[in-house]
GROMACS .gro file of C-alpha atoms in nm:
model
  322
    1UNK     CA    1   1.301  -2.270  -0.912
    2UNK     CA    2   1.006  -2.306  -0.678
    3UNK     CA    3   0.673  -2.459  -0.760
    4UNK     CA    4   0.398  -2.225  -0.873
    5UNK     CA    5   0.182  -2.383  -0.606
    6UNK     CA    6   0.413  -2.276  -0.325
    7UNK     CA    7   0.240  -2.041  -0.084
    8UNK     CA    8   0.413  -1.771   0.115
    9UNK     CA    9   0.233  -1.590   0.396
   10UNK     CA   10   0.399  -1.269   0.513
   11UNK     CA   11   0.297  -1.113   0.843
   12UNK     CA   12   0.377  -0.755   0.936
   13UNK     CA   13   0.316  -0.392   0.848
   14UNK     CA   14   0.487  -0.062   0.783
   15UNK     CA   15   0.734  -0.007   0.501
   16UNK     CA   16   0.914  -0.337   0.562
   17UNK     CA   17   0.620  -0.548   0.447
   18UNK     CA   18   0.556  -0.350   0.130
   19UNK     CA   19   0.928  -0.354   0.040
   20UNK     CA   20   0.940  -0.732   0.076
   21UNK     CA   21   0.629  -0.813  -0.128
   22UNK     CA   22   0.746  -0.586  -0.409
   23UNK     CA   23   1.040  -0.820  -0.458
   24UNK     CA   24   0.851  -1.144  -0.403
   25UNK     CA   25   0.583  -1.070  -0.663
   26UNK     CA   26   0.845  -1.122  -0.934
   27UNK     CA   27   0.878  -1.489  -0.835
   28UNK     CA   28   0.635  -1.773  -0.922
   29UNK     CA   29   0.484  -1.799  -0.573
   30UNK     CA   30   0.140  -1.733  -0.429
   31UNK     CA   31   0.164  -1.440  -0.186
   32UNK     CA   32  -0.063  -1.358   0.104
   33UNK     CA   33   0.012  -1.054   0.320
   34UNK     CA   34  -0.149  -1.035   0.664
   35UNK     CA   35  -0.139  -0.671   0.768
   36UNK     CA   36  -0.165  -0.496   1.103
   37UNK     CA   37  -0.467  -0.277   1.184
   38UNK     CA   38  -0.322  -0.115   1.496
   39UNK     CA   39  -0.198   0.205   1.328
   40UNK     CA   40  -0.343   0.517   1.488
   41UNK     CA   41  -0.123   0.795   1.350
   42UNK     CA   42  -0.130   1.026   1.048
   43UNK     CA   43  -0.392   0.993   0.775
   44UNK     CA   44  -0.483   0.639   0.882
   45UNK     CA   45  -0.545   0.746   1.239
   46UNK     CA   46  -0.762   1.038   1.135
   47UNK     CA   47  -0.977   0.822   0.906
   48UNK     CA   48  -0.997   0.553   1.171
   49UNK     CA   49  -1.128   0.802   1.429
   50UNK     CA   50  -1.360   0.995   1.198
   51UNK     CA   51  -1.511   0.704   1.004
   52UNK     CA   52  -1.480   0.426   1.264
   53UNK     CA   53  -1.299   0.194   1.023
   54UNK     CA   54  -0.972  -0.001   1.049
   55UNK     CA   55  -0.672   0.214   0.954
   56UNK     CA   56  -0.610   0.178   0.578
   57UNK     CA   57  -0.249   0.297   0.547
   58UNK     CA   58  -0.049  -0.025   0.580
   59UNK     CA   59  -0.301  -0.211   0.365
   60UNK     CA   60  -0.276   0.063   0.100
   61UNK     CA   61   0.104   0.033   0.084
   62UNK     CA   62   0.090  -0.344   0.037
   63UNK     CA   63  -0.181  -0.319  -0.230
   64UNK     CA   64   0.035  -0.068  -0.417
   65UNK     CA   65   0.345  -0.288  -0.383
   66UNK     CA   66   0.162  -0.594  -0.517
   67UNK     CA   67  -0.021  -0.407  -0.793
   68UNK     CA   68   0.040  -0.473  -1.161
   69UNK     CA   69  -0.074  -0.147  -1.317
   70UNK     CA   70   0.079   0.144  -1.501
   71UNK     CA   71   0.324   0.336  -1.279
   72UNK     CA   72   0.109   0.648  -1.309
   73UNK     CA   73  -0.193   0.470  -1.162
   74UNK     CA   74   0.013   0.340  -0.870
   75UNK     CA   75   0.152   0.691  -0.819
   76UNK     CA   76  -0.204   0.826  -0.821
   77UNK     CA   77  -0.313   0.568  -0.562
   78UNK     CA   78  -0.018   0.665  -0.339
   79UNK     CA   79  -0.055   1.042  -0.391
   80UNK     CA   80  -0.064   1.237  -0.067
   81UNK     CA   81  -0.235   1.577  -0.059
   82UNK     CA   82  -0.037   1.873   0.068
   83UNK     CA   83  -0.290   2.147   0.125
   84UNK     CA   84  -0.391   2.373   0.408
   85UNK     CA   85  -0.738   2.219   0.431
   86UNK     CA   86  -0.897   1.900   0.559
   87UNK     CA   87  -0.738   1.692   0.283
   88UNK     CA   88  -0.386   1.776   0.398
   89UNK     CA   89  -0.185   1.464   0.478
   90UNK     CA   90  -0.439   1.219   0.336
   91UNK     CA   91  -0.334   0.983   0.057
   92UNK     CA   92  -0.578   0.917  -0.226
   93UNK     CA   93  -0.550   0.541  -0.165
   94UNK     CA   94  -0.657   0.582   0.197
   95UNK     CA   95  -0.958   0.784   0.086
   96UNK     CA   96  -1.047   0.528  -0.181
   97UNK     CA   97  -1.031   0.241   0.069
   98UNK     CA   98  -1.244   0.443   0.310
   99UNK     CA   99  -1.500   0.519   0.039
  100UNK     CA  100  -1.509   0.156  -0.072
  101UNK     CA  101  -1.565   0.049   0.289
  102UNK     CA  102  -1.862   0.284   0.307
  103UNK     CA  103  -2.000   0.150  -0.022
  104UNK     CA  104  -1.958  -0.219   0.061
  105UNK     CA  105  -2.015  -0.186   0.435
  106UNK     CA  106  -1.708  -0.398   0.508
  107UNK     CA  107  -1.335  -0.317   0.523
  108UNK     CA  108  -1.217  -0.655   0.393
  109UNK     CA  109  -1.467  -0.645   0.107
  110UNK     CA  110  -1.328  -0.303   0.020
  111UNK     CA  111  -0.977  -0.451   0.003
  112UNK     CA  112  -1.097  -0.728  -0.229
  113UNK     CA  113  -1.256  -0.472  -0.462
  114UNK     CA  114  -0.939  -0.260  -0.462
  115UNK     CA  115  -0.736  -0.571  -0.543
  116UNK     CA  116  -0.936  -0.599  -0.865
  117UNK     CA  117  -0.896  -0.232  -0.952
  118UNK     CA  118  -0.520  -0.247  -0.903
  119UNK     CA  119  -0.471  -0.595  -1.051
  120UNK     CA  120  -0.297  -0.709  -0.734
  121UNK     CA  121  -0.076  -1.019  -0.751
  122UNK     CA  122  -0.165  -1.188  -0.427
  123UNK     CA  123  -0.398  -1.157  -0.131
  124UNK     CA  124  -0.398  -0.879   0.124
  125UNK     CA  125  -0.582  -0.960   0.447
  126UNK     CA  126  -0.612  -0.740   0.755
  127UNK     CA  127  -0.519  -0.913   1.081
  128UNK     CA  128  -0.871  -0.827   1.196
  129UNK     CA  129  -1.170  -0.670   1.026
  130UNK     CA  130  -1.194  -0.403   1.294
  131UNK     CA  131  -0.972  -0.146   1.458
  132UNK     CA  132  -0.770  -0.255   1.757
  133UNK     CA  133  -0.577  -0.050   2.009
  134UNK     CA  134  -0.218  -0.152   2.077
  135UNK     CA  135  -0.106  -0.101   2.435
  136UNK     CA  136   0.235  -0.140   2.597
  137UNK     CA  137   0.331  -0.223   2.952
  138UNK     CA  138   0.664  -0.060   3.027
  139UNK     CA  139   0.926  -0.197   3.268
  140UNK     CA  140   0.810   0.036   3.543
  141UNK     CA  141   0.449  -0.085   3.507
  142UNK     CA  142   0.324   0.218   3.317
  143UNK     CA  143   0.066   0.145   3.045
  144UNK     CA  144   0.088   0.341   2.717
  145UNK     CA  145  -0.212   0.328   2.483
  146UNK     CA  146  -0.178   0.378   2.108
  147UNK     CA  147   0.067   0.244   1.850
  148UNK     CA  148   0.195   0.589   1.757
  149UNK     CA  149   0.260   0.686   2.120
  150UNK     CA  150   0.449   0.374   2.233
  151UNK     CA  151   0.789   0.460   2.077
  152UNK     CA  152   0.788   0.798   2.252
  153UNK     CA  153   0.746   0.669   2.607
  154UNK     CA  154   1.119   0.692   2.675
  155UNK     CA  155   1.115   0.364   2.869
  156UNK     CA  156   1.184   0.001   2.787
  157UNK     CA  157   0.889  -0.207   2.672
  158UNK     CA  158   0.806  -0.511   2.881
  159UNK     CA  159   0.522  -0.637   2.664
  160UNK     CA  160   0.254  -0.521   2.423
  161UNK     CA  161  -0.109  -0.634   2.409
  162UNK     CA  162  -0.431  -0.558   2.223
  163UNK     CA  163  -0.761  -0.407   2.326
  164UNK     CA  164  -1.002  -0.570   2.288
  165UNK     CA  165  -0.811  -0.881   2.383
  166UNK     CA  166  -1.053  -1.123   2.217
  167UNK     CA  167  -1.048  -0.974   1.867
  168UNK     CA  168  -1.144  -1.227   1.598
  169UNK     CA  169  -0.937  -1.268   1.282
  170UNK     CA  170  -1.087  -1.328   0.940
  171UNK     CA  171  -1.134  -1.694   0.848
  172UNK     CA  172  -0.941  -1.623   0.528
  173UNK     CA  173  -0.631  -1.529   0.729
  174UNK     CA  174  -0.639  -1.856   0.924
  175UNK     CA  175  -0.699  -2.058   0.606
  176UNK     CA  176  -0.398  -1.900   0.433
  177UNK     CA  177  -0.173  -1.966   0.734
  178UNK     CA  178  -0.286  -2.329   0.743
  179UNK     CA  179  -0.213  -2.372   0.370
  180UNK     CA  180   0.124  -2.195   0.375
  181UNK     CA  181   0.452  -2.359   0.277
  182UNK     CA  182   0.652  -2.068   0.421
  183UNK     CA  183   0.549  -1.814   0.684
  184UNK     CA  184   0.757  -1.497   0.696
  185UNK     CA  185   0.755  -1.272   1.002
  186UNK     CA  186   0.876  -0.920   0.927
  187UNK     CA  187   1.071  -0.716   0.846
  188UNK     CA  188   0.917  -0.430   1.038
  189UNK     CA  189   0.889  -0.262   1.375
  190UNK     CA  190   0.896  -0.545   1.627
  191UNK     CA  191   0.645  -0.416   1.879
  192UNK     CA  192   0.425  -0.193   1.664
  193UNK     CA  193   0.410  -0.365   1.322
  194UNK     CA  194   0.479  -0.736   1.372
  195UNK     CA  195   0.346  -0.830   1.715
  196UNK     CA  196   0.003  -0.665   1.671
  197UNK     CA  197  -0.072  -0.934   1.411
  198UNK     CA  198   0.052  -1.226   1.618
  199UNK     CA  199  -0.132  -1.101   1.928
  200UNK     CA  200  -0.463  -1.166   1.754
  201UNK     CA  201  -0.490  -1.489   1.950
  202UNK     CA  202  -0.610  -1.724   1.676
  203UNK     CA  203  -0.353  -1.591   1.429
  204UNK     CA  204  -0.072  -1.641   1.680
  205UNK     CA  205  -0.188  -1.995   1.755
  206UNK     CA  206  -0.226  -2.078   1.385
  207UNK     CA  207   0.130  -1.962   1.317
  208UNK     CA  208   0.270  -2.160   1.610
  209UNK     CA  209   0.080  -2.476   1.508
  210UNK     CA  210   0.149  -2.447   1.135
  211UNK     CA  211   0.367  -2.713   0.971
  212UNK     CA  212   0.515  -2.449   0.739
  213UNK     CA  213   0.873  -2.334   0.778
  214UNK     CA  214   0.868  -2.010   0.981
  215UNK     CA  215   1.123  -1.746   0.895
  216UNK     CA  216   1.193  -1.427   1.084
  217UNK     CA  217   1.350  -1.143   0.885
  218UNK     CA  218   1.535  -0.946   1.150
  219UNK     CA  219   1.553  -0.569   1.133
  220UNK     CA  220   1.879  -0.421   1.015
  221UNK     CA  221   1.874  -0.129   1.260
  222UNK     CA  222   1.740  -0.090   1.612
  223UNK     CA  223   1.458   0.157   1.673
  224UNK     CA  224   1.454   0.422   1.943
  225UNK     CA  225   1.166   0.367   2.183
  226UNK     CA  226   1.123   0.004   2.076
  227UNK     CA  227   1.440  -0.198   2.039
  228UNK     CA  228   1.725   0.024   2.160
  229UNK     CA  229   2.044  -0.186   2.198
  230UNK     CA  230   1.860  -0.506   2.092
  231UNK     CA  231   2.067  -0.783   1.936
  232UNK     CA  232   1.925  -1.025   1.681
  233UNK     CA  233   1.854  -1.281   1.954
  234UNK     CA  234   1.675  -1.015   2.163
  235UNK     CA  235   1.428  -0.969   1.878
  236UNK     CA  236   1.361  -1.343   1.865
  237UNK     CA  237   1.320  -1.375   2.240
  238UNK     CA  238   1.062  -1.095   2.240
  239UNK     CA  239   0.859  -1.286   1.982
  240UNK     CA  240   0.890  -1.608   2.183
  241UNK     CA  241   0.788  -1.433   2.504
  242UNK     CA  242   0.470  -1.288   2.355
  243UNK     CA  243   0.357  -1.614   2.196
  244UNK     CA  244   0.492  -1.836   2.474
  245UNK     CA  245   0.648  -2.061   2.211
  246UNK     CA  246   0.982  -2.112   2.034
  247UNK     CA  247   0.810  -2.116   1.697
  248UNK     CA  248   1.069  -1.978   1.453
  249UNK     CA  249   1.277  -2.216   1.241
  250UNK     CA  250   1.503  -1.975   1.052
  251UNK     CA  251   1.629  -1.622   1.101
  252UNK     CA  252   1.759  -1.401   0.820
  253UNK     CA  253   1.990  -1.135   0.956
  254UNK     CA  254   2.219  -0.885   0.792
  255UNK     CA  255   2.594  -0.912   0.833
  256UNK     CA  256   2.885  -0.689   0.739
  257UNK     CA  257   2.986  -0.332   0.802
  258UNK     CA  258   2.789  -0.029   0.686
  259UNK     CA  259   2.912   0.314   0.575
  260UNK     CA  260   3.017   0.518   0.877
  261UNK     CA  261   2.850   0.835   0.751
  262UNK     CA  262   2.510   0.662   0.735
  263UNK     CA  263   2.555   0.499   1.077
  264UNK     CA  264   2.635   0.843   1.218
  265UNK     CA  265   2.305   0.976   1.083
  266UNK     CA  266   2.119   0.690   1.247
  267UNK     CA  267   2.310   0.748   1.570
  268UNK     CA  268   2.151   1.093   1.586
  269UNK     CA  269   1.814   0.912   1.598
  270UNK     CA  270   1.942   0.676   1.872
  271UNK     CA  271   1.950   0.384   1.630
  272UNK     CA  272   2.234   0.142   1.564
  273UNK     CA  273   2.306  -0.168   1.360
  274UNK     CA  274   2.146  -0.479   1.506
  275UNK     CA  275   2.423  -0.698   1.643
  276UNK     CA  276   2.453  -1.041   1.485
  277UNK     CA  277   2.508  -1.255   1.798
  278UNK     CA  278   2.548  -1.593   1.634
  279UNK     CA  279   2.625  -1.788   1.953
  280UNK     CA  280   2.303  -1.670   2.116
  281UNK     CA  281   2.103  -1.745   1.802
  282UNK     CA  282   2.253  -2.096   1.788
  283UNK     CA  283   2.151  -2.148   2.151
  284UNK     CA  284   1.792  -2.088   2.036
  285UNK     CA  285   1.829  -2.376   1.785
  286UNK     CA  286   1.773  -2.151   1.486
  287UNK     CA  287   1.886  -2.199   1.132
  288UNK     CA  288   2.082  -1.877   1.068
  289UNK     CA  289   2.104  -1.716   0.725
  290UNK     CA  290   2.349  -1.427   0.756
  291UNK     CA  291   2.436  -1.230   0.445
  292UNK     CA  292   2.463  -0.871   0.332
  293UNK     CA  293   2.100  -0.795   0.251
  294UNK     CA  294   2.088  -0.415   0.259
  295UNK     CA  295   2.097  -0.129   0.015
  296UNK     CA  296   2.120   0.247   0.065
  297UNK     CA  297   1.865   0.494  -0.071
  298UNK     CA  298   1.942   0.860   0.004
  299UNK     CA  299   2.125   0.767   0.325
  300UNK     CA  300   1.838   0.542   0.435
  301UNK     CA  301   1.918   0.177   0.504
  302UNK     CA  302   1.669  -0.067   0.350
  303UNK     CA  303   1.651  -0.439   0.300
  304UNK     CA  304   1.751  -0.531  -0.055
  305UNK     CA  305   1.418  -0.666  -0.176
  306UNK     CA  306   1.576  -0.861  -0.465
  307UNK     CA  307   1.827  -1.046  -0.245
  308UNK     CA  308   1.571  -1.105   0.029
  309UNK     CA  309   1.313  -1.246  -0.210
  310UNK     CA  310   1.569  -1.488  -0.356
  311UNK     CA  311   1.672  -1.609  -0.010
  312UNK     CA  312   1.310  -1.665   0.093
  313UNK     CA  313   1.225  -1.855  -0.223
  314UNK     CA  314   1.525  -2.081  -0.165
  315UNK     CA  315   1.391  -2.156   0.185
  316UNK     CA  316   1.057  -2.288   0.061
  317UNK     CA  317   1.038  -2.660   0.141
  318UNK     CA  318   1.058  -2.877  -0.168
  319UNK     CA  319   0.721  -3.019  -0.265
  320UNK     CA  320   0.683  -3.387  -0.350
  321UNK     CA  321   0.541  -3.418  -0.699
  322UNK     CA  322   0.205  -3.591  -0.711
   0.00000   0.00000   0.00000
Protein backbone atom coordinates (compact mmCIF):
# COMPACT_ATOMS: atom_id res chain seq x y z
CA UNK A 1 0.00 0.00 0.00
CA UNK A 2 1.31 3.43 -0.91
CA UNK A 3 1.03 6.56 1.16
CA UNK A 4 -1.90 8.83 0.46
CA UNK A 5 0.61 11.64 0.15
CA UNK A 6 2.42 9.99 -2.75
CA UNK A 7 2.24 12.11 -5.88
CA UNK A 8 2.25 10.76 -9.41
CA UNK A 9 2.71 13.07 -12.38
CA UNK A 10 1.78 11.56 -15.74
CA UNK A 11 2.91 13.24 -18.95
CA UNK A 12 1.38 12.49 -22.33
CA UNK A 13 -1.78 12.68 -24.40
CA UNK A 14 -4.07 10.69 -26.65
CA UNK A 15 -5.95 7.61 -25.51
CA UNK A 16 -2.95 6.18 -23.64
CA UNK A 17 -3.00 8.88 -20.97
CA UNK A 18 -6.73 8.65 -20.31
CA UNK A 19 -6.57 4.83 -20.12
CA UNK A 20 -3.79 5.00 -17.55
CA UNK A 21 -5.37 7.59 -15.24
CA UNK A 22 -8.65 5.67 -15.24
CA UNK A 23 -6.84 2.83 -13.52
CA UNK A 24 -4.71 4.96 -11.22
CA UNK A 25 -7.63 6.91 -9.77
CA UNK A 26 -8.69 3.77 -7.92
CA UNK A 27 -5.49 3.87 -5.86
CA UNK A 28 -4.74 6.18 -2.88
CA UNK A 29 -2.38 8.48 -4.79
CA UNK A 30 -2.49 12.12 -5.82
CA UNK A 31 -2.63 12.29 -9.63
CA UNK A 32 -1.56 15.13 -11.88
CA UNK A 33 -1.85 14.75 -15.64
CA UNK A 34 0.16 17.11 -17.84
CA UNK A 35 -1.46 17.06 -21.26
CA UNK A 36 -0.27 18.01 -24.72
CA UNK A 37 -1.76 21.01 -26.54
CA UNK A 38 -0.27 20.24 -29.96
CA UNK A 39 -3.34 18.48 -31.40
CA UNK A 40 -4.55 20.10 -34.62
CA UNK A 41 -6.91 17.49 -36.05
CA UNK A 42 -10.64 16.73 -35.80
CA UNK A 43 -12.93 18.65 -33.47
CA UNK A 44 -10.02 19.97 -31.41
CA UNK A 45 -8.28 21.36 -34.47
CA UNK A 46 -11.41 23.06 -35.73
CA UNK A 47 -12.09 24.73 -32.37
CA UNK A 48 -8.45 25.69 -32.06
CA UNK A 49 -8.50 27.42 -35.45
CA UNK A 50 -11.93 29.04 -35.12
CA UNK A 51 -11.72 30.21 -31.50
CA UNK A 52 -7.94 30.66 -31.15
CA UNK A 53 -7.77 28.46 -28.05
CA UNK A 54 -5.62 25.45 -27.14
CA UNK A 55 -7.09 22.20 -28.48
CA UNK A 56 -9.43 20.74 -25.83
CA UNK A 57 -9.69 17.10 -26.94
CA UNK A 58 -6.90 15.41 -24.98
CA UNK A 59 -7.75 17.45 -21.89
CA UNK A 60 -11.42 16.44 -22.24
CA UNK A 61 -10.54 12.73 -22.35
CA UNK A 62 -8.41 12.96 -19.20
CA UNK A 63 -11.07 14.95 -17.34
CA UNK A 64 -13.63 12.28 -18.24
CA UNK A 65 -11.28 9.47 -17.18
CA UNK A 66 -10.61 11.10 -13.80
CA UNK A 67 -14.22 12.13 -13.19
CA UNK A 68 -16.30 10.71 -10.36
CA UNK A 69 -19.82 11.28 -11.66
CA UNK A 70 -22.75 9.21 -12.81
CA UNK A 71 -21.91 7.25 -15.98
CA UNK A 72 -24.64 9.10 -17.87
CA UNK A 73 -23.03 12.47 -17.15
CA UNK A 74 -19.63 11.22 -18.32
CA UNK A 75 -21.29 9.81 -21.44
CA UNK A 76 -22.95 13.18 -22.03
CA UNK A 77 -19.60 14.98 -21.66
CA UNK A 78 -18.02 12.59 -24.18
CA UNK A 79 -20.96 12.63 -26.62
CA UNK A 80 -19.93 13.37 -30.19
CA UNK A 81 -22.48 14.87 -32.59
CA UNK A 82 -23.10 13.08 -35.86
CA UNK A 83 -25.03 15.53 -37.99
CA UNK A 84 -24.70 17.05 -41.41
CA UNK A 85 -24.24 20.56 -40.00
CA UNK A 86 -21.54 22.57 -38.27
CA UNK A 87 -21.83 20.49 -35.09
CA UNK A 88 -20.81 17.30 -36.88
CA UNK A 89 -17.75 15.70 -35.30
CA UNK A 90 -17.69 17.96 -32.24
CA UNK A 91 -17.93 16.42 -28.78
CA UNK A 92 -20.04 18.16 -26.16
CA UNK A 93 -17.06 18.22 -23.77
CA UNK A 94 -14.94 20.09 -26.32
CA UNK A 95 -17.71 22.65 -26.76
CA UNK A 96 -18.13 23.02 -22.99
CA UNK A 97 -14.40 23.60 -22.49
CA UNK A 98 -14.44 26.13 -25.33
CA UNK A 99 -17.44 27.93 -23.83
CA UNK A 100 -15.85 27.96 -20.37
CA UNK A 101 -12.66 29.40 -21.87
CA UNK A 102 -14.71 32.21 -23.40
CA UNK A 103 -16.49 32.84 -20.09
CA UNK A 104 -13.36 32.83 -17.91
CA UNK A 105 -11.01 34.24 -20.54
CA UNK A 106 -8.43 31.54 -19.78
CA UNK A 107 -8.08 27.91 -20.92
CA UNK A 108 -6.54 26.64 -17.68
CA UNK A 109 -9.19 28.39 -15.59
CA UNK A 110 -11.78 26.66 -17.76
CA UNK A 111 -10.19 23.29 -16.94
CA UNK A 112 -10.28 24.07 -13.21
CA UNK A 113 -13.99 24.92 -13.42
CA UNK A 114 -14.73 21.74 -15.38
CA UNK A 115 -12.83 19.73 -12.76
CA UNK A 116 -15.39 20.94 -10.22
CA UNK A 117 -18.36 20.16 -12.45
CA UNK A 118 -17.11 16.63 -13.09
CA UNK A 119 -15.78 15.99 -9.58
CA UNK A 120 -12.37 15.10 -10.99
CA UNK A 121 -9.99 13.08 -8.81
CA UNK A 122 -6.72 14.79 -9.56
CA UNK A 123 -5.28 17.73 -11.45
CA UNK A 124 -5.28 18.18 -15.20
CA UNK A 125 -2.80 20.76 -16.48
CA UNK A 126 -2.09 21.66 -20.11
CA UNK A 127 1.59 21.61 -21.05
CA UNK A 128 1.11 25.25 -22.03
CA UNK A 129 -1.77 27.68 -21.75
CA UNK A 130 -1.66 28.39 -25.47
CA UNK A 131 -1.70 26.49 -28.73
CA UNK A 132 1.59 25.27 -30.09
CA UNK A 133 2.46 23.88 -33.50
CA UNK A 134 4.37 20.61 -33.59
CA UNK A 135 6.85 20.33 -36.45
CA UNK A 136 8.99 17.43 -37.60
CA UNK A 137 12.30 17.37 -39.41
CA UNK A 138 12.47 14.22 -41.50
CA UNK A 139 15.66 12.31 -42.35
CA UNK A 140 15.86 13.97 -45.77
CA UNK A 141 15.65 17.44 -44.21
CA UNK A 142 12.01 18.06 -45.09
CA UNK A 143 9.99 19.96 -42.46
CA UNK A 144 6.38 18.88 -41.82
CA UNK A 145 4.14 21.25 -39.85
CA UNK A 146 1.18 20.02 -37.81
CA UNK A 147 0.72 17.10 -35.41
CA UNK A 148 -1.96 15.46 -37.54
CA UNK A 149 0.15 15.63 -40.71
CA UNK A 150 3.42 14.23 -39.33
CA UNK A 151 2.44 10.51 -39.35
CA UNK A 152 1.47 10.76 -43.02
CA UNK A 153 4.80 12.06 -44.32
CA UNK A 154 5.92 8.59 -45.37
CA UNK A 155 9.47 9.25 -44.18
CA UNK A 156 11.42 8.58 -41.00
CA UNK A 157 11.35 11.29 -38.35
CA UNK A 158 14.69 12.74 -37.35
CA UNK A 159 13.36 15.06 -34.65
CA UNK A 160 10.30 17.04 -33.64
CA UNK A 161 10.18 20.58 -32.28
CA UNK A 162 7.66 23.24 -31.26
CA UNK A 163 6.71 26.60 -32.68
CA UNK A 164 7.01 28.94 -30.93
CA UNK A 165 10.16 27.47 -29.44
CA UNK A 166 10.05 29.57 -26.27
CA UNK A 167 6.55 28.61 -25.10
CA UNK A 168 6.09 29.05 -21.34
CA UNK A 169 4.51 26.33 -19.21
CA UNK A 170 2.12 27.02 -16.36
CA UNK A 171 3.78 27.45 -12.97
CA UNK A 172 1.41 24.79 -11.63
CA UNK A 173 2.89 22.20 -14.01
CA UNK A 174 6.44 22.91 -12.83
CA UNK A 175 5.35 22.85 -9.17
CA UNK A 176 3.70 19.45 -9.57
CA UNK A 177 6.77 18.00 -11.30
CA UNK A 178 9.00 19.31 -8.51
CA UNK A 179 6.75 17.75 -5.84
CA UNK A 180 6.32 14.39 -7.59
CA UNK A 181 7.39 11.07 -6.11
CA UNK A 182 6.92 9.31 -9.45
CA UNK A 183 6.93 10.79 -12.95
CA UNK A 184 5.35 8.63 -15.64
CA UNK A 185 6.06 9.25 -19.32
CA UNK A 186 3.45 7.71 -21.62
CA UNK A 187 1.93 5.52 -22.84
CA UNK A 188 1.10 7.31 -26.06
CA UNK A 189 2.37 8.28 -29.48
CA UNK A 190 6.07 8.95 -29.01
CA UNK A 191 6.50 11.91 -31.33
CA UNK A 192 3.01 13.42 -31.34
CA UNK A 193 1.66 12.87 -27.81
CA UNK A 194 4.62 12.51 -25.44
CA UNK A 195 7.43 14.65 -26.81
CA UNK A 196 5.30 17.79 -27.36
CA UNK A 197 5.05 18.06 -23.56
CA UNK A 198 8.73 17.49 -22.87
CA UNK A 199 9.75 19.93 -25.62
CA UNK A 200 8.23 22.77 -23.61
CA UNK A 201 11.72 23.67 -22.44
CA UNK A 202 11.05 24.31 -18.75
CA UNK A 203 8.93 21.17 -18.44
CA UNK A 204 11.66 19.06 -20.02
CA UNK A 205 14.30 20.55 -17.72
CA UNK A 206 12.09 20.09 -14.65
CA UNK A 207 11.59 16.41 -15.49
CA UNK A 208 15.30 15.85 -16.08
CA UNK A 209 16.25 17.62 -12.82
CA UNK A 210 13.52 16.06 -10.69
CA UNK A 211 14.55 13.70 -7.89
CA UNK A 212 11.44 11.59 -8.52
CA UNK A 213 11.71 8.14 -10.05
CA UNK A 214 11.03 8.49 -13.79
CA UNK A 215 9.20 5.67 -15.50
CA UNK A 216 8.60 5.27 -19.21
CA UNK A 217 5.62 3.13 -20.22
CA UNK A 218 6.61 1.84 -23.64
CA UNK A 219 4.04 1.44 -26.37
CA UNK A 220 2.90 -2.09 -27.10
CA UNK A 221 2.72 -1.62 -30.87
CA UNK A 222 4.72 0.48 -33.31
CA UNK A 223 2.94 3.24 -35.23
CA UNK A 224 3.12 3.77 -38.96
CA UNK A 225 4.62 7.15 -39.79
CA UNK A 226 6.15 7.51 -36.32
CA UNK A 227 7.89 4.45 -34.93
CA UNK A 228 7.88 1.85 -37.71
CA UNK A 229 10.22 -1.04 -36.76
CA UNK A 230 11.18 0.67 -33.46
CA UNK A 231 12.32 -1.56 -30.61
CA UNK A 232 11.78 -0.65 -26.96
CA UNK A 233 15.29 0.81 -26.74
CA UNK A 234 14.67 2.89 -29.89
CA UNK A 235 11.79 4.60 -28.09
CA UNK A 236 14.02 5.42 -25.13
CA UNK A 237 16.85 6.71 -27.29
CA UNK A 238 14.46 9.07 -29.09
CA UNK A 239 13.44 10.54 -25.73
CA UNK A 240 17.08 10.88 -24.67
CA UNK A 241 18.03 12.52 -27.96
CA UNK A 242 15.33 15.18 -27.70
CA UNK A 243 16.09 16.08 -24.09
CA UNK A 244 19.85 15.54 -24.40
CA UNK A 245 19.77 13.53 -21.18
CA UNK A 246 19.53 9.90 -20.04
CA UNK A 247 16.76 10.79 -17.61
CA UNK A 248 14.64 7.63 -17.35
CA UNK A 249 15.12 5.23 -14.42
CA UNK A 250 12.64 2.48 -15.26
CA UNK A 251 10.92 1.18 -18.37
CA UNK A 252 7.71 -0.86 -18.33
CA UNK A 253 7.42 -2.93 -21.48
CA UNK A 254 5.06 -5.66 -22.56
CA UNK A 255 6.33 -9.20 -23.06
CA UNK A 256 4.78 -12.36 -24.45
CA UNK A 257 3.09 -13.38 -27.65
CA UNK A 258 -0.16 -11.90 -28.93
CA UNK A 259 -2.97 -13.53 -30.93
CA UNK A 260 -1.92 -13.95 -34.55
CA UNK A 261 -5.27 -12.79 -35.91
CA UNK A 262 -4.95 -9.44 -34.11
CA UNK A 263 -1.32 -8.99 -35.17
CA UNK A 264 -2.40 -9.62 -38.76
CA UNK A 265 -4.95 -6.81 -38.49
CA UNK A 266 -2.27 -4.46 -37.21
CA UNK A 267 0.07 -5.59 -39.97
CA UNK A 268 -2.41 -4.19 -42.47
CA UNK A 269 -1.84 -0.80 -40.80
CA UNK A 270 1.95 -1.28 -40.97
CA UNK A 271 2.16 -1.77 -37.21
CA UNK A 272 3.88 -4.54 -35.30
CA UNK A 273 4.60 -5.56 -31.73
CA UNK A 274 7.38 -3.49 -30.17
CA UNK A 275 10.40 -5.75 -29.75
CA UNK A 276 11.59 -6.23 -26.18
CA UNK A 277 15.37 -5.92 -26.69
CA UNK A 278 16.51 -6.51 -23.13
CA UNK A 279 20.25 -6.41 -23.84
CA UNK A 280 19.97 -2.97 -25.41
CA UNK A 281 17.78 -1.72 -22.57
CA UNK A 282 20.32 -3.02 -20.03
CA UNK A 283 23.07 -1.15 -21.88
CA UNK A 284 21.09 2.03 -21.17
CA UNK A 285 21.25 1.23 -17.42
CA UNK A 286 17.50 0.97 -17.08
CA UNK A 287 15.50 -0.94 -14.55
CA UNK A 288 13.33 -3.16 -16.77
CA UNK A 289 9.83 -4.26 -15.77
CA UNK A 290 8.66 -6.72 -18.41
CA UNK A 291 5.30 -8.39 -17.96
CA UNK A 292 2.17 -9.11 -19.95
CA UNK A 293 0.32 -5.82 -19.56
CA UNK A 294 -2.16 -5.89 -22.45
CA UNK A 295 -5.79 -6.70 -23.01
CA UNK A 296 -7.86 -6.99 -26.17
CA UNK A 297 -11.01 -4.98 -26.84
CA UNK A 298 -12.73 -5.74 -30.16
CA UNK A 299 -9.41 -6.71 -31.78
CA UNK A 300 -7.73 -3.56 -30.47
CA UNK A 301 -4.65 -3.97 -28.28
CA UNK A 302 -4.68 -1.79 -25.16
CA UNK A 303 -2.62 -1.53 -22.03
CA UNK A 304 -4.36 -3.29 -19.14
CA UNK A 305 -5.04 -0.27 -16.95
CA UNK A 306 -5.51 -2.37 -13.78
CA UNK A 307 -2.17 -4.19 -14.13
CA UNK A 308 -0.34 -1.04 -15.18
CA UNK A 309 -1.67 0.99 -12.26
CA UNK A 310 -0.59 -1.71 -9.79
CA UNK A 311 2.92 -1.84 -11.27
CA UNK A 312 3.28 1.94 -11.09
CA UNK A 313 2.07 2.13 -7.51
CA UNK A 314 4.61 -0.53 -6.55
CA UNK A 315 7.35 1.63 -8.12
CA UNK A 316 6.63 4.65 -5.93
CA UNK A 317 9.62 5.22 -3.64
CA UNK A 318 8.87 4.42 -0.02
CA UNK A 319 8.40 7.54 2.06
CA UNK A 320 10.14 7.90 5.42
CA UNK A 321 7.53 8.48 8.09
CA UNK A 322 7.89 11.81 9.86
